[in-house]
Coordinates of N, CA and C and ligand atoms in Angstrom, one line a residue:
M797 N 18.4 1.3 13.4 CA 17.6 2.5 13.3 C 18.1 3.6 14.3
A798 N 18.6 4.7 13.8 CA 19.1 5.7 14.7 C 18.0 6.6 15.1
G799 N 18.3 7.3 16.2 CA 17.3 8.4 16.7 C 16.2 7.8 17.4
K800 N 15.1 8.6 17.6 CA 14.0 8.3 18.4 C 13.2 7.1 17.7
P801 N 12.8 6.1 18.6 CA 12.1 5.0 18.0 C 10.8 5.5 17.4
Q802 N 10.4 4.8 16.3 CA 9.1 5.2 15.7 C 8.0 4.5 16.5
T803 N 6.8 5.2 16.5 CA 5.7 4.6 17.2 C 4.7 3.9 16.3
V804 N 4.4 2.7 16.6 CA 3.4 1.9 15.8 C 2.1 1.8 16.7
L805 N 1.0 2.2 16.1 CA -0.3 2.0 16.9 C -0.9 0.7 16.4
V806 N -1.2 -0.2 17.4 CA -1.9 -1.5 17.1 C -3.3 -1.4 17.5
V807 N -4.2 -1.6 16.6 CA -5.7 -1.5 16.9 C -6.3 -2.8 16.7
E808 N -6.6 -3.5 17.8 CA -7.0 -4.9 17.7 C -7.7 -5.2 19.0
D809 N -9.0 -5.8 18.9 CA -9.7 -6.0 20.1 C -9.5 -7.4 20.6
E810 N -8.9 -8.3 19.8 CA -8.5 -9.6 20.4 C -7.2 -9.5 21.1
A811 N -7.4 -9.6 22.5 CA -6.2 -9.2 23.3 C -5.0 -10.1 23.1
S812 N -5.2 -11.4 22.8 CA -4.1 -12.2 22.6 C -3.3 -11.8 21.3
I813 N -4.0 -11.5 20.2 CA -3.3 -11.0 19.0 C -2.6 -9.7 19.3
A814 N -3.4 -8.8 19.9 CA -2.8 -7.5 20.2 C -1.5 -7.6 21.0
S815 N -1.5 -8.5 22.0 CA -0.3 -8.5 22.8 C 0.9 -9.2 22.1
F816 N 0.6 -10.2 21.2 CA 1.8 -10.8 20.6 C 2.3 -9.9 19.5
V817 N 1.4 -9.2 18.8 CA 1.9 -8.2 17.8 C 2.7 -7.1 18.4
A818 N 2.2 -6.6 19.6 CA 2.9 -5.6 20.3 C 4.3 -6.1 20.7
A819 N 4.4 -7.3 21.2 CA 5.6 -7.9 21.7 C 6.7 -8.0 20.6
Y820 N 6.2 -8.5 19.4 CA 7.1 -8.6 18.3 C 7.6 -7.2 17.8
L821 N 6.7 -6.2 17.8 CA 7.1 -4.9 17.3 C 8.0 -4.2 18.3
K822 N 7.8 -4.4 19.6 CA 8.7 -3.8 20.6 C 10.1 -4.4 20.5
N823 N 10.1 -5.7 20.3 CA 11.3 -6.5 20.1 C 12.1 -6.0 18.9
A824 N 11.4 -5.5 17.9 CA 12.0 -5.0 16.7 C 12.4 -3.5 16.8
G825 N 12.2 -2.9 18.0 CA 12.7 -1.6 18.3 C 11.7 -0.5 18.2
Y826 N 10.4 -0.8 18.0 CA 9.4 0.2 17.9 C 8.8 0.5 19.2
T827 N 8.3 1.7 19.4 CA 7.4 2.1 20.5 C 6.0 1.7 20.1
V828 N 5.3 1.0 21.0 CA 4.0 0.5 20.6 C 2.9 1.0 21.5
R829 N 1.8 1.4 20.9 CA 0.6 1.8 21.6 C -0.5 0.8 21.1
T830 N -1.3 0.3 22.0 CA -2.4 -0.5 21.6 C -3.7 0.0 22.0
T831 N -4.7 -0.3 21.2 CA -6.1 0.0 21.7 C -7.0 -1.1 21.0
A832 N -8.2 -1.3 21.7 CA -9.1 -2.3 21.2 C -10.3 -1.5 20.5
S833 N -10.2 -0.2 20.4 CA -11.4 0.6 19.9 C -11.0 1.5 18.8
G834 N -11.9 1.5 17.8 CA -11.7 2.3 16.6 C -11.7 3.8 17.0
T835 N -12.7 4.2 17.8 CA -12.8 5.6 18.3 C -11.5 6.1 19.0
E836 N -11.1 5.2 19.9 CA -9.9 5.5 20.6 C -8.7 5.6 19.6
A837 N -8.7 4.7 18.6 CA -7.6 4.7 17.7 C -7.5 6.1 17.0
L838 N -8.6 6.6 16.6 CA -8.6 7.9 15.9 C -8.0 9.0 16.8
K839 N -8.4 8.9 18.1 CA -7.8 9.9 19.0 C -6.3 9.8 19.2
L840 N -5.9 8.5 19.2 CA -4.4 8.2 19.4 C -3.6 8.7 18.2
V841 N -4.2 8.5 17.0 CA -3.6 8.9 15.8 C -3.3 10.4 15.9
A842 N -4.3 11.2 16.4 CA -4.1 12.6 16.5 C -3.1 13.0 17.6
S843 N -3.2 12.3 18.8 CA -2.4 12.7 19.9 C -1.0 12.1 19.9
E844 N -0.8 10.9 19.4 CA 0.5 10.2 19.5 C 1.3 10.3 18.2
K845 N 0.7 10.7 17.1 CA 1.3 10.8 15.8 C 2.2 9.6 15.5
P846 N 1.5 8.4 15.5 CA 2.3 7.2 15.1 C 2.8 7.3 13.7
A847 N 3.9 6.5 13.5 CA 4.5 6.4 12.1 C 3.7 5.4 11.2
L848 N 3.0 4.5 11.9 CA 2.2 3.5 11.1 C 1.1 2.9 12.0
V849 N 0.0 2.5 11.4 CA -1.1 1.9 12.2 C -1.3 0.4 11.7
V850 N -1.3 -0.5 12.6 CA -1.7 -1.9 12.3 C -3.2 -1.9 12.8
L851 N -4.1 -2.2 11.8 CA -5.5 -2.0 12.1 C -6.3 -3.2 11.7
D852 N -6.9 -3.7 12.8 CA -7.8 -4.9 12.6 C -9.1 -4.4 11.9
L853 N -9.6 -5.3 11.0 CA -10.8 -4.9 10.2 C -12.0 -4.9 11.1
M854 N -12.1 -6.0 11.9 CA -13.4 -6.1 12.7 C -13.1 -5.6 14.1
L855 N -13.7 -4.5 14.5 CA -13.6 -3.9 15.8 C -15.0 -3.7 16.4
P856 N -15.1 -3.7 17.7 CA -16.4 -3.6 18.3 C -17.2 -2.3 18.1
D857 N -16.5 -1.2 17.9 CA -17.3 0.0 17.8 C -17.3 0.5 16.3
I858 N -16.4 1.4 15.8 CA -16.3 1.6 14.4 C -15.3 0.7 13.8
D859 N -15.6 0.1 12.7 CA -14.8 -0.9 12.1 C -13.5 -0.3 11.4
G860 N -12.6 -1.3 11.1 CA -11.3 -0.8 10.5 C -11.4 -0.1 9.2
V861 N -12.4 -0.4 8.4 CA -12.6 0.3 7.1 C -12.9 1.7 7.4
E862 N -13.8 2.0 8.3 CA -14.2 3.4 8.6 C -13.0 4.1 9.3
V863 N -12.3 3.5 10.2 CA -11.1 4.1 10.8 C -10.1 4.5 9.7
C864 N -9.9 3.6 8.8 CA -8.9 3.8 7.7 C -9.3 5.0 6.8
K865 N -10.6 5.0 6.5 CA -11.1 6.1 5.7 C -11.0 7.4 6.4
Q866 N -11.2 7.5 7.7 CA -11.1 8.7 8.4 C -9.6 9.2 8.5
I867 N -8.7 8.2 8.7 CA -7.3 8.5 8.7 C -6.9 9.1 7.3
R868 N -7.4 8.5 6.3 CA -7.0 8.9 4.9 C -7.6 10.3 4.5
Q869 N -8.6 10.7 5.2 CA -9.1 12.1 4.9 C -8.1 13.2 5.3
N870 N -7.2 12.8 6.3 CA -6.3 13.9 6.7 C -4.9 13.6 6.4
S871 N -4.5 12.4 6.1 CA -3.1 12.1 6.0 C -2.7 10.8 5.1
D872 N -1.5 10.7 4.8 CA -0.9 9.5 4.2 C -0.4 8.5 5.2
L873 N -0.7 8.7 6.4 CA -0.2 7.8 7.5 C -0.3 6.3 7.0
P874 N 0.8 5.5 7.0 CA 0.7 4.2 6.5 C -0.2 3.3 7.4
V875 N -1.1 2.5 6.7 CA -2.0 1.6 7.4 C -1.8 0.2 6.9
L876 N -1.5 -0.8 7.8 CA -1.4 -2.2 7.5 C -2.7 -2.8 8.1
M877 N -3.6 -3.4 7.3 CA -4.8 -3.9 7.7 C -4.8 -5.4 8.0
L878 N -5.4 -5.8 9.1 CA -5.5 -7.2 9.5 C -6.9 -7.6 9.1
T879 N -7.0 -8.7 8.4 CA -8.3 -9.2 8.1 C -8.4 -10.7 8.2
A880 N -9.6 -11.1 8.5 CA -9.9 -12.5 8.6 C -10.5 -13.0 7.3
R881 N -10.8 -12.1 6.5 CA -11.6 -12.4 5.2 C -10.8 -12.0 4.0
D882 N -10.7 -12.8 3.0 CA -10.0 -12.4 1.8 C -10.8 -11.6 0.9
E883 N -12.1 -11.7 0.9 CA -12.9 -11.2 -0.2 C -12.9 -9.6 -0.2
D884 N -12.6 -9.0 1.0 CA -12.6 -7.6 1.0 C -11.3 -6.9 0.5
V885 N -10.4 -7.7 0.1 CA -9.1 -7.1 -0.2 C -9.1 -6.0 -1.2
D886 N -9.8 -6.2 -2.3 CA -9.8 -5.2 -3.3 C -10.3 -3.8 -2.8
K887 N -11.3 -3.9 -1.9 CA -11.8 -2.7 -1.3 C -10.9 -2.1 -0.3
I888 N -10.3 -2.9 0.5 CA -9.4 -2.4 1.5 C -8.2 -1.7 1.0
I889 N -7.6 -2.2 0.0 CA -6.4 -1.5 -0.5 C -6.7 -0.6 -1.7
G890 N -8.0 -0.6 -2.1 CA -8.4 0.4 -3.1 C -8.5 1.8 -2.6
L891 N -8.8 2.7 -3.5 CA -8.9 4.1 -3.1 C -10.0 4.3 -2.0
E892 N -11.0 3.5 -2.1 CA -12.2 3.7 -1.2 C -11.8 3.7 0.2
V893 N -10.9 2.8 0.6 CA -10.4 2.7 2.0 C -8.9 3.2 2.1
G894 N -8.1 2.7 1.2 CA -6.7 3.2 1.1 C -5.7 2.7 2.0
A895 N -5.9 1.4 2.5 CA -4.8 0.8 3.3 C -3.6 0.6 2.4
D896 N -2.4 0.6 3.0 CA -1.1 0.4 2.3 C -0.9 -1.1 2.0
D897 N -1.3 -1.9 2.9 CA -1.1 -3.3 2.8 C -2.1 -4.1 3.7
Y898 N -2.1 -5.4 3.5 CA -3.0 -6.1 4.4 C -2.4 -7.5 4.7
M899 N -2.8 -8.1 5.8 CA -2.4 -9.5 6.1 C -3.7 -10.2 6.5
T900 N -3.8 -11.4 6.1 CA -4.9 -12.3 6.4 C -4.6 -13.1 7.6
K901 N -5.5 -13.1 8.6 CA -5.2 -14.0 9.8 C -5.5 -15.4 9.4
P902 N -4.8 -16.4 10.0 CA -3.6 -16.2 10.9 C -2.4 -15.8 10.2
F903 N -1.5 -15.0 10.8 CA -0.3 -14.6 10.0 C 0.9 -14.8 10.9
N904 N 2.0 -14.8 10.3 CA 3.3 -15.0 11.0 C 3.7 -13.7 11.5
P905 N 3.9 -13.5 12.8 CA 4.3 -12.2 13.4 C 5.6 -11.7 12.8
R906 N 6.5 -12.6 12.5 CA 7.8 -12.1 11.9 C 7.5 -11.5 10.6
E907 N 6.6 -12.0 9.8 CA 6.2 -11.4 8.5 C 5.6 -10.1 8.7
L908 N 4.8 -10.0 9.8 CA 4.2 -8.7 10.1 C 5.2 -7.6 10.4
V909 N 6.2 -8.0 11.2 CA 7.3 -7.0 11.5 C 8.0 -6.7 10.2
A910 N 8.3 -7.6 9.3 CA 9.0 -7.4 8.1 C 8.2 -6.4 7.2
R911 N 6.9 -6.6 7.2 CA 6.1 -5.7 6.4 C 6.0 -4.2 7.0
V912 N 5.9 -4.2 8.3 CA 5.9 -2.9 8.9 C 7.2 -2.1 8.6
R913 N 8.3 -2.8 8.7 CA 9.6 -2.2 8.4 C 9.7 -1.8 7.0
A914 N 9.2 -2.6 6.1 CA 9.2 -2.3 4.7 C 8.3 -1.1 4.4
I915 N 7.2 -1.0 4.9 CA 6.3 0.1 4.7 C 6.9 1.4 5.2
L916 N 7.5 1.3 6.4 CA 8.1 2.6 6.9 C 9.4 3.0 6.2
R917 N 10.1 2.0 5.7 CA 11.3 2.4 4.9 C 10.9 3.1 3.6
R918 N 9.7 2.6 3.1 CA 9.3 3.2 1.8 C 8.6 4.5 2.0
A919 N 8.1 4.7 3.2 CA 7.2 5.9 3.4 C 7.8 7.2 3.1
A920 N 9.1 7.4 3.5 CA 9.6 8.7 3.4 C 10.6 9.0 2.3
P921 N 11.9 8.5 2.4 CA 12.9 9.0 1.6 C 12.8 8.9 0.1
E922 N 12.3 7.7 -0.3 CA 12.2 7.4 -1.7 C 11.4 8.4 -2.4
R923 N 10.3 8.8 -1.8 CA 9.4 9.8 -2.5 C 10.1 11.1 -2.6
A924 N 10.9 11.5 -1.7 CA 11.5 12.8 -1.7 C 12.4 12.9 -2.9
N925 N 13.1 11.8 -3.2 CA 14.0 11.7 -4.4 C 13.3 12.0 -5.7
R926 N 12.1 11.7 -5.7 CA 11.4 11.8 -7.0 C 10.7 13.1 -7.2
E927 N 10.8 14.0 -6.3 CA 10.1 15.3 -6.5 C 10.4 15.8 -7.8
S928 N 9.3 16.3 -8.4 CA 9.4 16.9 -9.8 C 9.6 15.9 -10.9
A929 N 9.7 14.7 -10.6 CA 9.9 13.7 -11.7 C 8.5 13.4 -12.3
V930 N 8.5 13.4 -13.6 CA 7.2 13.2 -14.3 C 7.5 12.1 -15.4
I931 N 6.7 11.1 -15.5 CA 6.8 10.1 -16.6 C 5.6 10.3 -17.5
Q932 N 5.9 10.4 -18.8 CA 4.8 10.5 -19.8 C 4.8 9.3 -20.6
H933 N 3.7 8.7 -20.8 CA 3.6 7.5 -21.6 C 2.3 7.5 -22.4
G934 N 2.4 7.8 -23.6 CA 1.1 8.0 -24.4 C 0.3 9.1 -23.8
D935 N -1.0 8.8 -23.5 CA -1.9 9.8 -22.9 C -1.7 9.9 -21.4
L936 N -1.0 8.9 -20.9 CA -0.8 8.8 -19.4 C 0.3 9.6 -18.9
S937 N 0.1 10.4 -17.9 CA 1.3 11.1 -17.3 C 1.2 10.9 -15.8
I938 N 2.3 10.6 -15.1 CA 2.3 10.6 -13.7 C 3.4 11.5 -13.1
D939 N 3.0 12.2 -12.1 CA 3.9 13.2 -11.5 C 4.2 12.8 -10.0
A940 N 5.5 12.4 -9.8 CA 5.8 11.9 -8.5 C 5.8 12.9 -7.4
G941 N 6.1 14.1 -7.7 CA 6.1 15.2 -6.7 C 4.7 15.4 -6.2
R942 N 3.8 15.5 -7.1 CA 2.4 15.8 -6.8 C 1.6 14.6 -6.5
R943 N 2.2 13.4 -6.8 CA 1.5 12.1 -6.6 C 0.2 12.2 -7.4
E944 N 0.3 12.6 -8.7 CA -0.9 12.7 -9.5 C -0.7 11.8 -10.7
A945 N -1.8 11.2 -11.1 CA -1.8 10.5 -12.4 C -2.9 11.1 -13.3
R946 N -2.6 11.2 -14.5 CA -3.6 11.8 -15.4 C -3.7 11.0 -16.7
V947 N -4.9 10.9 -17.3 CA -5.0 10.4 -18.6 C -5.6 11.6 -19.4
G948 N -4.7 12.1 -20.3 CA -5.1 13.3 -21.0 C -5.2 14.4 -19.9
E949 N -6.3 15.1 -19.9 CA -6.5 16.1 -18.9 C -7.1 15.6 -17.6
Q950 N -7.6 14.4 -17.6 CA -8.4 13.9 -16.5 C -7.5 13.3 -15.4
E951 N -7.7 13.8 -14.2 CA -6.9 13.2 -13.1 C -7.5 11.9 -12.6
I952 N -6.7 10.9 -12.4 CA -7.2 9.6 -12.0 C -6.8 9.4 -10.5
Q953 N -7.7 9.1 -9.6 CA -7.4 9.0 -8.2 C -6.8 7.6 -7.9
L954 N -5.6 7.5 -7.5 CA -4.9 6.3 -7.2 C -4.6 6.2 -5.7
A955 N -4.7 5.0 -5.2 CA -4.3 4.7 -3.8 C -2.7 4.7 -3.8
P956 N -2.1 5.0 -2.6 CA -0.6 5.1 -2.6 C 0.1 4.0 -3.3
K957 N -0.2 2.7 -3.0 CA 0.5 1.6 -3.6 C 0.2 1.4 -5.1
E958 N -1.0 1.8 -5.5 CA -1.3 1.8 -6.9 C -0.4 2.7 -7.7
F959 N -0.3 3.9 -7.1 CA 0.6 4.9 -7.7 C 2.0 4.4 -7.8
D960 N 2.5 3.9 -6.7 CA 3.9 3.4 -6.7 C 4.1 2.2 -7.7
L961 N 3.1 1.4 -7.7 CA 3.3 0.2 -8.7 C 3.3 0.7 -10.1
L962 N 2.4 1.6 -10.4 CA 2.4 2.2 -11.8 C 3.7 2.9 -12.1
W963 N 4.2 3.6 -11.1 CA 5.5 4.3 -11.3 C 6.6 3.3 -11.6
E964 N 6.7 2.2 -10.8 CA 7.7 1.2 -10.9 C 7.7 0.6 -12.3
L965 N 6.5 0.3 -12.8 CA 6.4 -0.4 -14.1 C 6.8 0.6 -15.2
L966 N 6.3 1.8 -15.1 CA 6.6 2.8 -16.1 C 8.1 3.2 -16.1
D967 N 8.7 3.1 -14.9 CA 10.1 3.5 -14.8 C 11.0 2.4 -15.3
H968 N 10.4 1.2 -15.6 CA 11.2 0.1 -16.1 C 10.6 -0.4 -17.5
R969 N 10.2 0.6 -18.3 CA 9.6 0.3 -19.6 C 10.5 -0.6 -20.4
G970 N 9.9 -1.6 -21.0 CA 10.7 -2.5 -21.8 C 11.2 -3.7 -21.1
L971 N 11.0 -3.7 -19.7 CA 11.4 -4.9 -18.9 C 10.2 -5.6 -18.3
V972 N 10.3 -6.9 -18.2 CA 9.3 -7.6 -17.4 C 9.7 -7.6 -16.0
L973 N 8.8 -7.2 -15.1 CA 9.1 -7.3 -13.7 C 8.3 -8.5 -13.1
T974 N 8.9 -9.4 -12.3 CA 8.2 -10.5 -11.7 C 7.4 -9.9 -10.5
R975 N 6.4 -10.7 -10.1 CA 5.7 -10.3 -8.9 C 6.6 -10.1 -7.7
D976 N 7.5 -11.0 -7.5 CA 8.5 -10.9 -6.4 C 9.3 -9.6 -6.5
Q977 N 9.7 -9.3 -7.7 CA 10.5 -8.0 -7.9 C 9.6 -6.8 -7.6
L978 N 8.3 -6.9 -8.0 CA 7.4 -5.7 -7.7 C 7.2 -5.6 -6.2
L979 N 7.0 -6.8 -5.5 CA 6.8 -6.8 -4.1 C 8.0 -6.1 -3.4
E980 N 9.2 -6.4 -3.9 CA 10.4 -5.9 -3.3 C 10.5 -4.4 -3.5
R981 N 10.2 -4.0 -4.8 CA 10.4 -2.6 -5.1 C 9.3 -1.7 -4.6
V982 N 8.1 -2.2 -4.6 CA 7.0 -1.3 -4.3 C 6.6 -1.4 -2.8
W983 N 6.6 -2.7 -2.3 CA 6.3 -2.9 -0.9 C 7.5 -3.1 0.0
G984 N 8.6 -3.3 -0.6 CA 9.9 -3.4 0.2 C 10.1 -4.7 0.8
Y985 N 9.4 -5.7 0.4 CA 9.6 -7.1 1.0 C 11.0 -7.6 0.4
T986 N 11.8 -8.1 1.3 CA 13.0 -8.7 0.8 C 12.9 -10.2 0.8
F987 N 11.8 -10.7 1.0 CA 11.6 -12.2 0.9 C 10.4 -12.4 -0.1
A988 N 10.2 -13.6 -0.6 CA 9.1 -13.8 -1.5 C 7.9 -13.8 -0.6
G989 N 7.0 -12.9 -0.8 CA 5.8 -12.7 0.0 C 4.6 -13.2 -0.7
D990 N 3.5 -12.8 -0.2 CA 2.2 -13.2 -0.8 C 2.0 -12.3 -2.0
T991 N 2.1 -12.8 -3.2 CA 2.1 -12.0 -4.4 C 0.7 -11.6 -4.9
R992 N -0.3 -12.1 -4.2 CA -1.6 -11.7 -4.6 C -1.9 -10.3 -4.5
T993 N -1.2 -9.6 -3.6 CA -1.4 -8.2 -3.4 C -1.0 -7.4 -4.7
V994 N 0.0 -7.9 -5.4 CA 0.4 -7.3 -6.6 C -0.7 -7.5 -7.7
D995 N -1.2 -8.7 -7.8 CA -2.3 -8.9 -8.8 C -3.5 -8.0 -8.5
V996 N -3.9 -7.9 -7.2 CA -5.0 -7.1 -6.8 C -4.8 -5.6 -7.2
H997 N -3.6 -5.1 -7.0 CA -3.3 -3.7 -7.3 C -3.3 -3.5 -8.8
V998 N -2.8 -4.5 -9.6 CA -2.8 -4.4 -11.0 C -4.2 -4.3 -11.5
R999 N -5.1 -5.2 -10.9 CA -6.5 -5.2 -11.3 C -7.1 -3.8 -11.1
Q1000 N -6.8 -3.3 -10.0 CA -7.4 -1.9 -9.7 C -6.9 -0.9 -10.6
L1001 N -5.6 -0.9 -10.9 CA -5.0 0.0 -11.9 C -5.7 -0.1 -13.2
R1002 N -5.9 -1.3 -13.7 CA -6.5 -1.5 -15.0 C -7.9 -1.0 -15.0
R1003 N -8.6 -1.2 -13.9 CA -10.0 -0.7 -13.8 C -10.1 0.8 -13.9
K1004 N -9.2 1.4 -13.1 CA -9.2 2.9 -13.0 C -8.7 3.6 -14.3
L1005 N -7.7 2.9 -15.0 CA -7.1 3.6 -16.1 C -7.8 3.2 -17.4
G1006 N -8.6 2.1 -17.4 CA -9.4 1.7 -18.5 C -8.5 1.5 -19.7
D1007 N -8.9 2.0 -20.9 CA -8.1 1.8 -22.1 C -6.7 2.4 -22.1
A1008 N -6.5 3.3 -21.1 CA -5.2 4.0 -21.1 C -4.2 3.1 -20.3
S1009 N -4.7 2.0 -19.7 CA -3.7 1.1 -19.0 C -2.7 0.5 -19.9
P1010 N -1.4 0.7 -19.6 CA -0.4 0.2 -20.4 C 0.2 -1.2 -19.9
I1011 N -0.5 -1.7 -18.8 CA 0.1 -2.8 -18.1 C -0.3 -4.1 -18.8
V1012 N 0.7 -4.9 -19.2 CA 0.5 -6.2 -19.9 C 0.9 -7.3 -18.9
T1013 N 0.1 -8.4 -18.9 CA 0.5 -9.6 -18.1 C 1.4 -10.4 -19.0
V1014 N 2.5 -10.8 -18.4 CA 3.4 -11.8 -19.1 C 3.2 -13.1 -18.4
W1015 N 2.4 -14.0 -19.0 CA 1.9 -15.2 -18.3 C 3.1 -16.0 -17.7
G1016 N 2.9 -16.3 -16.5 CA 3.9 -17.2 -15.8 C 5.2 -16.4 -15.4
V1017 N 5.2 -15.1 -15.7 CA 6.4 -14.3 -15.3 C 6.0 -13.1 -14.4
G1018 N 5.3 -12.2 -15.0 CA 4.9 -11.0 -14.2 C 4.2 -10.0 -15.0
Y1019 N 4.7 -8.7 -15.0 CA 4.0 -7.7 -15.7 C 5.0 -6.8 -16.4
K1020 N 4.6 -6.2 -17.4 CA 5.4 -5.1 -18.1 C 4.5 -4.1 -18.6
V1021 N 5.1 -3.0 -19.2 CA 4.3 -1.9 -19.8 C 4.4 -2.0 -21.3
S1022 N 3.3 -1.9 -21.9 CA 3.3 -1.9 -23.4 C 3.9 -0.6 -24.0
P1023 N 4.4 -0.6 -25.2 CA 4.9 0.6 -25.8 C 3.8 1.6 -25.9
A1024 N 4.2 2.9 -25.7 CA 3.2 4.0 -25.8 C 2.6 4.1 -27.2
R1025 N 1.4 4.3 -27.3 CA 0.8 4.5 -28.6 C 1.2 5.9 -29.1
E1026 N 1.5 6.0 -30.4 CA 1.8 7.3 -31.0 C 0.6 8.2 -30.8
P1027 N 0.8 9.4 -30.4 CA -0.4 10.3 -30.3 C -1.1 10.4 -31.7
A1028 N -2.4 10.4 -31.7 CA -3.1 10.5 -33.0 C -2.7 11.8 -33.8
K1029 N -2.4 11.6 -35.0 CA -2.0 12.8 -35.8 C -3.2 13.3 -36.7
A1030 N -3.3 14.5 -36.8 CA -4.4 15.1 -37.6 C -4.2 14.9 -39.1
Ligands
CA2555 CA1 -11.2 -8.0 15.7

C-alpha cells in the first residue's frame, strides 16, 4: 500500500478485544485509533476521518446500531460490525442500519484484517469505473453512478452491499455465481469465507424488490438472474 497509511477506527469497550484487533491492524499497516464509547466514536469519525470503522454492537453508552445509523446519515464510510449475536444480522446489514459487513464473536483476527482490506479495496476505485453505467433488466434498472435502483418509476433503497450484489448478478446474466464467487466479487474475500452473509443479502434484496426480483436460487450451487420478462405489450 503506497502513500499515507489509512486510518481504521476501532470502537470496542472490551479492552482485550480492542487491543488485539488494534495490534493486528497496525501490523497490517493501518493507523489505528480506538475508543470504548459510541459518543466518542462519532466525534472521532468527524475529526480523524477514518477510512473504515470496526464497530462493536454492544457499547456502554450509545450502541453500535445507533452509531452506524448516525454515520450513515452523513456518509458511505465503510463499517464492519462486531456482534456476539447472530439474530440481528439482517437488521445490521440491512438499510435500516447499513453496515458493510459483520463478524460474529469470537472471530479470527486474521480474518478481520482480511475483511478490512477487502472492504477498503472495494470502497473506492471499482465504483469510479462504473460511473454512468446503467443496467436495465425488465422493469428493474440500476444506475452505478448514482447508486440508484428502480422498479419502474419507483426508487428502491438498497444498502451498499445489496446494491453491489445486485449489480454483480445482473452483470453476469446467464451465469450461475457461487456464494464463494459472490463473496470474492462483492466483498473482496479471496478465501472461502462465511457465505451466510450472501444469503442474508439475497433475502433482503428479494424482500425489497418483491415481484421484480430477478434472483433465482440454484440449489447446491449459488445464485443467478432469471431472464427479463418482456415488457407487457398493449
Ligand atoms: Ca461490547
